[in-house]
C-alpha positions as a printed Julia matrix, in Angstrom:
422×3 Matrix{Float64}:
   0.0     0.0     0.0
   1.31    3.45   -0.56
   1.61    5.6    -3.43
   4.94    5.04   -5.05
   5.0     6.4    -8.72
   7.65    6.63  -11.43
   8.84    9.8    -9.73
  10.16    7.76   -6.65
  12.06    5.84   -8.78
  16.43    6.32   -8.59
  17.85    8.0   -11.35
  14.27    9.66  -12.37
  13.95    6.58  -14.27
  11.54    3.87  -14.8
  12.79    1.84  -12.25
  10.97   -1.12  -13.92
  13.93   -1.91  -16.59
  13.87   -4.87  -18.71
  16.54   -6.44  -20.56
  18.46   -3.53  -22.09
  21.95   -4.96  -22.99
  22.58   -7.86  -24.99
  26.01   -8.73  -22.96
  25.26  -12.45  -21.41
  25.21  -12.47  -17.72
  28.26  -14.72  -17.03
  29.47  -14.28  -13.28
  30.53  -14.15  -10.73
  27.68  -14.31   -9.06
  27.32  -12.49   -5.47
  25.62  -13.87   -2.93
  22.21  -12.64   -2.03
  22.62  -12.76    1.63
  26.64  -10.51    0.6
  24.09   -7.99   -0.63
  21.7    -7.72    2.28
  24.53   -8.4     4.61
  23.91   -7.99    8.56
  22.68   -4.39    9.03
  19.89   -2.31    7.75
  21.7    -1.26    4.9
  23.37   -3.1     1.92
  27.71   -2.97    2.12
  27.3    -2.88   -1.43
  25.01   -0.1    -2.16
  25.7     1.48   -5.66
  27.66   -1.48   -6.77
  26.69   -3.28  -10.01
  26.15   -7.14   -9.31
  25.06  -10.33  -10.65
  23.07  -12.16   -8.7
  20.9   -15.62   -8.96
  18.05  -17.15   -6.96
  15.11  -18.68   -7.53
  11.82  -16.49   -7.51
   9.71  -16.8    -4.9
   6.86  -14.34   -5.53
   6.18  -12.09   -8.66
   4.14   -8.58   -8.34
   3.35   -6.96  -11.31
   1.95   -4.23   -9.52
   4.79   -3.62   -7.52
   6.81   -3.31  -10.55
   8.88   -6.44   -9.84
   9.94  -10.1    -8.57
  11.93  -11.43   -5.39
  14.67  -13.35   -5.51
  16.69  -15.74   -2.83
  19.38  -17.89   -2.41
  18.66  -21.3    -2.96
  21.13  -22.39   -0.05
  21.48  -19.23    1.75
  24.48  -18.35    4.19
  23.09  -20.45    7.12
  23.06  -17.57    9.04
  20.22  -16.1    11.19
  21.36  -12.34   10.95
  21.23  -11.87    7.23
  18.5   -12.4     5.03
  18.69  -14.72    1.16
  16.41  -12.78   -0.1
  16.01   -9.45   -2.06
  13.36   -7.69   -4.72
  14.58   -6.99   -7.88
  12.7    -3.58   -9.92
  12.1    -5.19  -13.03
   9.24   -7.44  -14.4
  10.75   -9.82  -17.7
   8.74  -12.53  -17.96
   9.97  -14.98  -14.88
   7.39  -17.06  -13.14
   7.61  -18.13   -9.45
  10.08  -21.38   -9.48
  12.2   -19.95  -11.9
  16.18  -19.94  -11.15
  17.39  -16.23  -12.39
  20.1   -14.7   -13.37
  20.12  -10.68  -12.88
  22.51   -8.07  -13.61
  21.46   -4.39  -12.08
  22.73   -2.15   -8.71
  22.28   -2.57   -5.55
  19.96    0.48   -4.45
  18.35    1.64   -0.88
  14.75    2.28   -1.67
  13.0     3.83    1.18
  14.81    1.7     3.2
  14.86   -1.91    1.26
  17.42   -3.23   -0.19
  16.56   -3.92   -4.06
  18.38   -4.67   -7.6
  17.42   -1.8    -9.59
  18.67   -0.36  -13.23
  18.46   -4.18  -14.41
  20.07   -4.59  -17.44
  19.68   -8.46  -17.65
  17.81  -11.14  -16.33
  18.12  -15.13  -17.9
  16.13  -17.65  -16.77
  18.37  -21.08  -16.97
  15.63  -23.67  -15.12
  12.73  -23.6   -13.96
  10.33  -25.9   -10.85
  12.48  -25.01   -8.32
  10.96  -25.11   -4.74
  11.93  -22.79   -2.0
  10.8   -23.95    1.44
   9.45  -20.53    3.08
  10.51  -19.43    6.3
   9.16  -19.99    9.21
   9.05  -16.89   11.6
   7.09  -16.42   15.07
   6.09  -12.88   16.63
   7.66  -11.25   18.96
  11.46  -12.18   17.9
  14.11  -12.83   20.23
  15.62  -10.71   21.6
  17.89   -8.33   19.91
  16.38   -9.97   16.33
  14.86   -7.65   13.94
  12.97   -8.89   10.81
  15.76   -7.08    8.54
  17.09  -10.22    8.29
  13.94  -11.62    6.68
  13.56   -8.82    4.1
  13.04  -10.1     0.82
  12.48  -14.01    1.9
   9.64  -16.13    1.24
   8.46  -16.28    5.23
   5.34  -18.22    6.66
   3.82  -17.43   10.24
   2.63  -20.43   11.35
   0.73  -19.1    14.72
  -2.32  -16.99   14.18
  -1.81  -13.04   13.4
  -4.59  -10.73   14.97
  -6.5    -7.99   13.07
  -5.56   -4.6    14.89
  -5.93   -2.08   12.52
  -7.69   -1.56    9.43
  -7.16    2.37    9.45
  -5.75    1.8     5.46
  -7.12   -1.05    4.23
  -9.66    0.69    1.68
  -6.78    3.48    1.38
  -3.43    1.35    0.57
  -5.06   -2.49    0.44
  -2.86   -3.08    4.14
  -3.5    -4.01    7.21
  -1.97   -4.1    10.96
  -1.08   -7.56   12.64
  -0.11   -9.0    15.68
   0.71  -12.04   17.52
  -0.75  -13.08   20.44
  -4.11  -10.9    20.31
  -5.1    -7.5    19.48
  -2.7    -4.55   20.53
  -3.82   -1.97   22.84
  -3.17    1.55   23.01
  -0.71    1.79   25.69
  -2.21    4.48   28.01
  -5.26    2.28   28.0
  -3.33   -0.04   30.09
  -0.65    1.85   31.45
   0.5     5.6    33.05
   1.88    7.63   31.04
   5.72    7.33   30.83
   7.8     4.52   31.65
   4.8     2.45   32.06
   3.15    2.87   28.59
   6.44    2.96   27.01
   7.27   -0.38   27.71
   3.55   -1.66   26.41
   4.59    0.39   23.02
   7.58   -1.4    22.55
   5.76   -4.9    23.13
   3.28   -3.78   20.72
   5.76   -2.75   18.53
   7.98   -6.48   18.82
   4.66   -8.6    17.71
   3.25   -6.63   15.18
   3.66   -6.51   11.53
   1.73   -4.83    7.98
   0.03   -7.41    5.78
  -0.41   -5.56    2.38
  -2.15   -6.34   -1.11
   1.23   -6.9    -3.44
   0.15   -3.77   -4.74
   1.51    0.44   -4.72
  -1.83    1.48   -5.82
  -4.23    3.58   -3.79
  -8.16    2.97   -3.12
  -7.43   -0.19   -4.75
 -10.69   -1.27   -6.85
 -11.54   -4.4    -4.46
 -10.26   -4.08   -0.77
  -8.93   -7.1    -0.18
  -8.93   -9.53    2.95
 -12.69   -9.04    3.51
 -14.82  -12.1     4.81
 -17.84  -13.43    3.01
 -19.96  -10.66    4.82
 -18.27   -7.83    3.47
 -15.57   -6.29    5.91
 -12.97   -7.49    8.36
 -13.34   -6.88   11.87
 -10.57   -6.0    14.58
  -9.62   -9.16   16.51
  -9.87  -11.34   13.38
  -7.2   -13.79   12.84
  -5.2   -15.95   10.19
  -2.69  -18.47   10.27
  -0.2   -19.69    8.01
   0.26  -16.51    6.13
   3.37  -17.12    3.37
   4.29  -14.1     2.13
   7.52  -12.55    0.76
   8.69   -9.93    3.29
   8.79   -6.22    1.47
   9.81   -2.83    3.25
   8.44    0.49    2.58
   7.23    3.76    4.29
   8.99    2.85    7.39
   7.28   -0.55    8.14
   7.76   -4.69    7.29
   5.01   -5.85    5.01
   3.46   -9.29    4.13
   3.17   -9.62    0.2
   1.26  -12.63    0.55
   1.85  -15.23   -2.32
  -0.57  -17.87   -1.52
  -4.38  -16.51   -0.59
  -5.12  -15.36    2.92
  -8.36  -16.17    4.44
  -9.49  -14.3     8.0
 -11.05  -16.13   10.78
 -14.15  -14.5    12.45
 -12.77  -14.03   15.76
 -14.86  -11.37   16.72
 -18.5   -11.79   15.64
 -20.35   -8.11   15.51
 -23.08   -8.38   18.77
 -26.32   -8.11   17.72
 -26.73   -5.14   20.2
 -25.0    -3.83   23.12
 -25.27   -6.26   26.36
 -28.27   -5.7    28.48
 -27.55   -3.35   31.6
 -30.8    -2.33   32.66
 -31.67    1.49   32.64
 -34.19    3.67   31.24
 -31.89    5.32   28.8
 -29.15    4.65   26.25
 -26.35    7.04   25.71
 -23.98    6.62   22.96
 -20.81    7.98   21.15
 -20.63    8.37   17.66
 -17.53    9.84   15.34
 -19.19   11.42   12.48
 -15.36   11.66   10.66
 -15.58   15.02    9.75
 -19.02   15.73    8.69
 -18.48   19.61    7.36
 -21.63   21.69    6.07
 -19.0    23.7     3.67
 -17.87   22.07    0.71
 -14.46   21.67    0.37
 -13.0    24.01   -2.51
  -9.54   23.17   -2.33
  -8.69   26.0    -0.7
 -11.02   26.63    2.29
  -9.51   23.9     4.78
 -12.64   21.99    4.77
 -12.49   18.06    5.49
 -15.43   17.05    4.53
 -17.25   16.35    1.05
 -16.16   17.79   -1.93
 -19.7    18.46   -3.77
 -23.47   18.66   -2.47
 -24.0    15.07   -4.08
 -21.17   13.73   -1.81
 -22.46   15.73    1.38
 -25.73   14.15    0.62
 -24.45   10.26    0.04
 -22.45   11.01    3.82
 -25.37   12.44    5.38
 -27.62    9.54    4.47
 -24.92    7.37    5.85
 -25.09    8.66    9.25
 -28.39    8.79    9.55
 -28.62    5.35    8.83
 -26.1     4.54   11.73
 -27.12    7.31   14.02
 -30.96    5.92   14.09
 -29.72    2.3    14.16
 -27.94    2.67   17.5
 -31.1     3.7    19.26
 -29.75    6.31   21.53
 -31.24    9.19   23.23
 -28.42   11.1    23.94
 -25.06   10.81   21.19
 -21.84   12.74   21.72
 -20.41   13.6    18.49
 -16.75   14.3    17.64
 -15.08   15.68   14.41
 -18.57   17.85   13.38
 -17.72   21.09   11.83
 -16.71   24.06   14.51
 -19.33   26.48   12.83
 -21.89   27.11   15.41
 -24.97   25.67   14.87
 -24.64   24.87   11.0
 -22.9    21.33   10.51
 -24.86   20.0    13.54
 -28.0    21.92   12.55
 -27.65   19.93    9.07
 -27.48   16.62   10.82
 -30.32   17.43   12.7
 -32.36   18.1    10.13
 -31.7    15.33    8.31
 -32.44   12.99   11.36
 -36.19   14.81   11.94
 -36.91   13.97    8.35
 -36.02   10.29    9.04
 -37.35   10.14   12.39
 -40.07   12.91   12.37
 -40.11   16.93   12.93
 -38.99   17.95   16.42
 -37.38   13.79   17.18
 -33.97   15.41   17.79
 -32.27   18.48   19.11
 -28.99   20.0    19.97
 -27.1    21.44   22.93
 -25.79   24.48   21.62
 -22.02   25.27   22.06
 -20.46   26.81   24.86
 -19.39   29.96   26.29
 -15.65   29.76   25.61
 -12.37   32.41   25.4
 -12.29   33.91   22.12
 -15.31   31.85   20.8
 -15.45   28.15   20.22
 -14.84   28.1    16.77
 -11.56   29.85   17.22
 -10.0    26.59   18.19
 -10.34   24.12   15.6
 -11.68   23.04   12.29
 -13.7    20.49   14.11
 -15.3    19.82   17.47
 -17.6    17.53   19.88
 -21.4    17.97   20.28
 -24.19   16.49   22.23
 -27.44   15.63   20.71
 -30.58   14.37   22.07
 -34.13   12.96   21.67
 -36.57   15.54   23.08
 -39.25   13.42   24.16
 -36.57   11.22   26.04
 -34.8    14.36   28.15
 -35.0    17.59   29.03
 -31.62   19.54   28.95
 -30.53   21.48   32.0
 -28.8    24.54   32.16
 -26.14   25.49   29.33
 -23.13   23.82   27.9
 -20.16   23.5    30.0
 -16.81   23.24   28.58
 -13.35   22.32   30.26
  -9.97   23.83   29.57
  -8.02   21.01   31.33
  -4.45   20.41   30.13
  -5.19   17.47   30.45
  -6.74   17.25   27.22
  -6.31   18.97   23.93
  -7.81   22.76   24.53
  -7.82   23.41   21.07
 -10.61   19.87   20.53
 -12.28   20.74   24.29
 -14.57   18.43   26.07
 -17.77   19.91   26.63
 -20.69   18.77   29.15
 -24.33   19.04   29.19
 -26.81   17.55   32.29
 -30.29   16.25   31.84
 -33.39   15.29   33.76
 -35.27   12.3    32.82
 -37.33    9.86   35.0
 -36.91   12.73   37.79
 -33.26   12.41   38.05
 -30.64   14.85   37.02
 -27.44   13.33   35.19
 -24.25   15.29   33.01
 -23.24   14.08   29.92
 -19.25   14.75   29.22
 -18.22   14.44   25.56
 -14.53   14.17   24.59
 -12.73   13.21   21.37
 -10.26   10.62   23.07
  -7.69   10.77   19.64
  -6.84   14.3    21.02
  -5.35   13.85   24.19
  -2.54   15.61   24.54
């Protein structure tokens, strides 16, 4: 995942060179595992080579093929493996023969400028590699990049923030990963749970550089792919690129549901439900280019996200929903959504708690901020909005209260947008 185009490329050039020279690729031959050598960058960088492997996974959409050793240096410290930029023709099980330089490309090691490549056999078999999450210690998966690798224990869906952007995916071994000030104080505490988190996880990605790819991949038979889903036996060829390890999976990858969506949230008694809800930048202005907004780009595309969130807002059922990331414009963004709910739900179903007194004026403080909305024939608001300027917490994003009676009780609401602690 990522966009890499031609510009990225060394040498302003194609980067995806076939055959160019007609000289026969004759040796000497350098090792793969010479090239990669023991630390995170080649010895040989800048050095024309010829080097031959078998080929263990071919991605036409990453512009290439990967190569290893088909003995390797018996050493755990340096990896047999290594992409080459060029796309001729070879076929996984093919033994290759490649003439190009050794390159640094955002940080992996690759033959690039390849002026030859000769196929002399083909059916080879390269056993893949088996790794386990976390590594021992003092072990880094540098020494993997490039190999044909297979993780035989089951890798946990954590994050799916890019998988309709770049195709990819966050894993990790042993369960999902938790944010570390979940589980932790802040400092020493949480630092050590980010470097755990950081030892068993790892990027599986779709063999491809494209963006908004055309079919996400990885999604179950139901259409998505929930956090705390697993797979096993992932074989993959190891890549490298904007500053993480990636799986380029070369056999198919199939995902485990090991967290079924609940039907509902779990029974607690009550009178009322109160939920939270991240509307992801819901903006009344139209984004011009140049006015800052986030949200859509055209009416049509306001009107396609507004119909979204009414759908989700009315399916969760709630009489009272703090909002976060709604346009800081006073009453307008929220007033929109409001709207559009009392047309779903009936004139007069749903109201807002209007902003709060604060220095300067709210809207002075961010593009976006947190609201509280409510069903009117559920509670009756009480008093104003109160707002706190806590270091705590971002003061530029700040957490704003409203109280309630219903059922003869009085309650307060707080609403903060966790992603901006400071």
């Amino acid at each position: 995942g990522g966009a890499i185009t031609a510009a990225d490329y060394p040498e302003g050039g194609e980067g995806r060179i076939t055959q160019t020279e007609t000289i026969p690729i004759e040796g000497p031959f350098t090792p793969i595992y010479e090239i990669q050598g023991g630390l995170d960058e080649s010895p040989l960088d800048g050095e024309l080579v010829e080097v031959a492997g078998y080929v263990t996974g071919v991605f036409p959409d990453l512009g290439g093929f990967y190569l290893q050793d088909g003995t390797g240096d018996g050493l755990v410290t340096t990896s047999d493996g290594i992409f080459v930029d060029a796309l001729n023709g070879v076929a996984v099980g093919d033994h290759a023969e490649v003439r190009g330089t050794v390159a640094e490309f955002f940080g992996e090691t690759r033959i690039v400028d390849v002026a030859g490549i000769e196929v002399e056999d083909t059916g080879g078999v390269i056993a893949p590699t088996p790794v386990t999450l976390p590594l021992a210690e003092g072990a880094s998966l540098e020494a993997y990049e490039g190999m044909l690798v297979t993780f035989p224990d089951y890798l946990f869906v954590s994050d799916t923030f890019n998988l309709h952007r770049c195709g990819e995916a966050v894993l990790s071994a042993g369960g999902v990963l938790v944010n570390p000030t979940d589980i932790a104080a802040p400092g020493d505490a949480a630092n050590a749970v980010a470097d755990a988190n950081a030892a068993r996880q790892i990027v599986i990605d779709d063999g491809s550089g494209d963006q908004f790819p055309d079919a996400v991949p990885y999604f179950a038979p139901d259409g998505t792919l929930r956090r705390g889903d697993a797979a096993k036996d992932i074989t993959a060829n190891l890549s490298f690129s904007f500053g993480a390890f990636k799986l380029q999976p070369t056999e198919d990858v199939s995902f485990e549901r090991m967290n079924p969506r609940p039907d509902g949230p779990d029974d607690v008694g009550g009178n009322l439900t109160v939920a939270s809800f991240n509307v992801l930048n819901f903006f009344s202005t139209i984004d011009d280019g140049d006015n800052g907004a986030r949200g859509a780009d055209s009416e049509a595309e306001k009107a396609a996200q507004l119909d979204k969130l009414v759908a989700a807002i009315t399916g969760l059922d709630a009489d009272i929903i703090g909002l976060q990331e709604i346009e800081n414009n006073g009453p307008v963004a929220i007033g929109e959504l409001i709207d559009a709910l009392n047309a779903a739900e009936g004139a007069g179903t749903w109201s807002a708690a209007a902003d709060p007194d604060y220095p300067g004026g709210l809207e002075a403080t961010n593009a976006i901020k947190v609201g509280i909305i409510f069903k009117t024939a559920m509670v009756t608001p009480v008093g104003t909005t109160e707002v706190s300027e806590d270091p705590s917490f971002a003061t530029d994003r700040p957490a704003i209260a409203h109280s309630f009676v219903a059922y003869g009780d009085t309650f307060t609401v707080i609403n903060n947008h966790f992603k901006s602690k400071s």
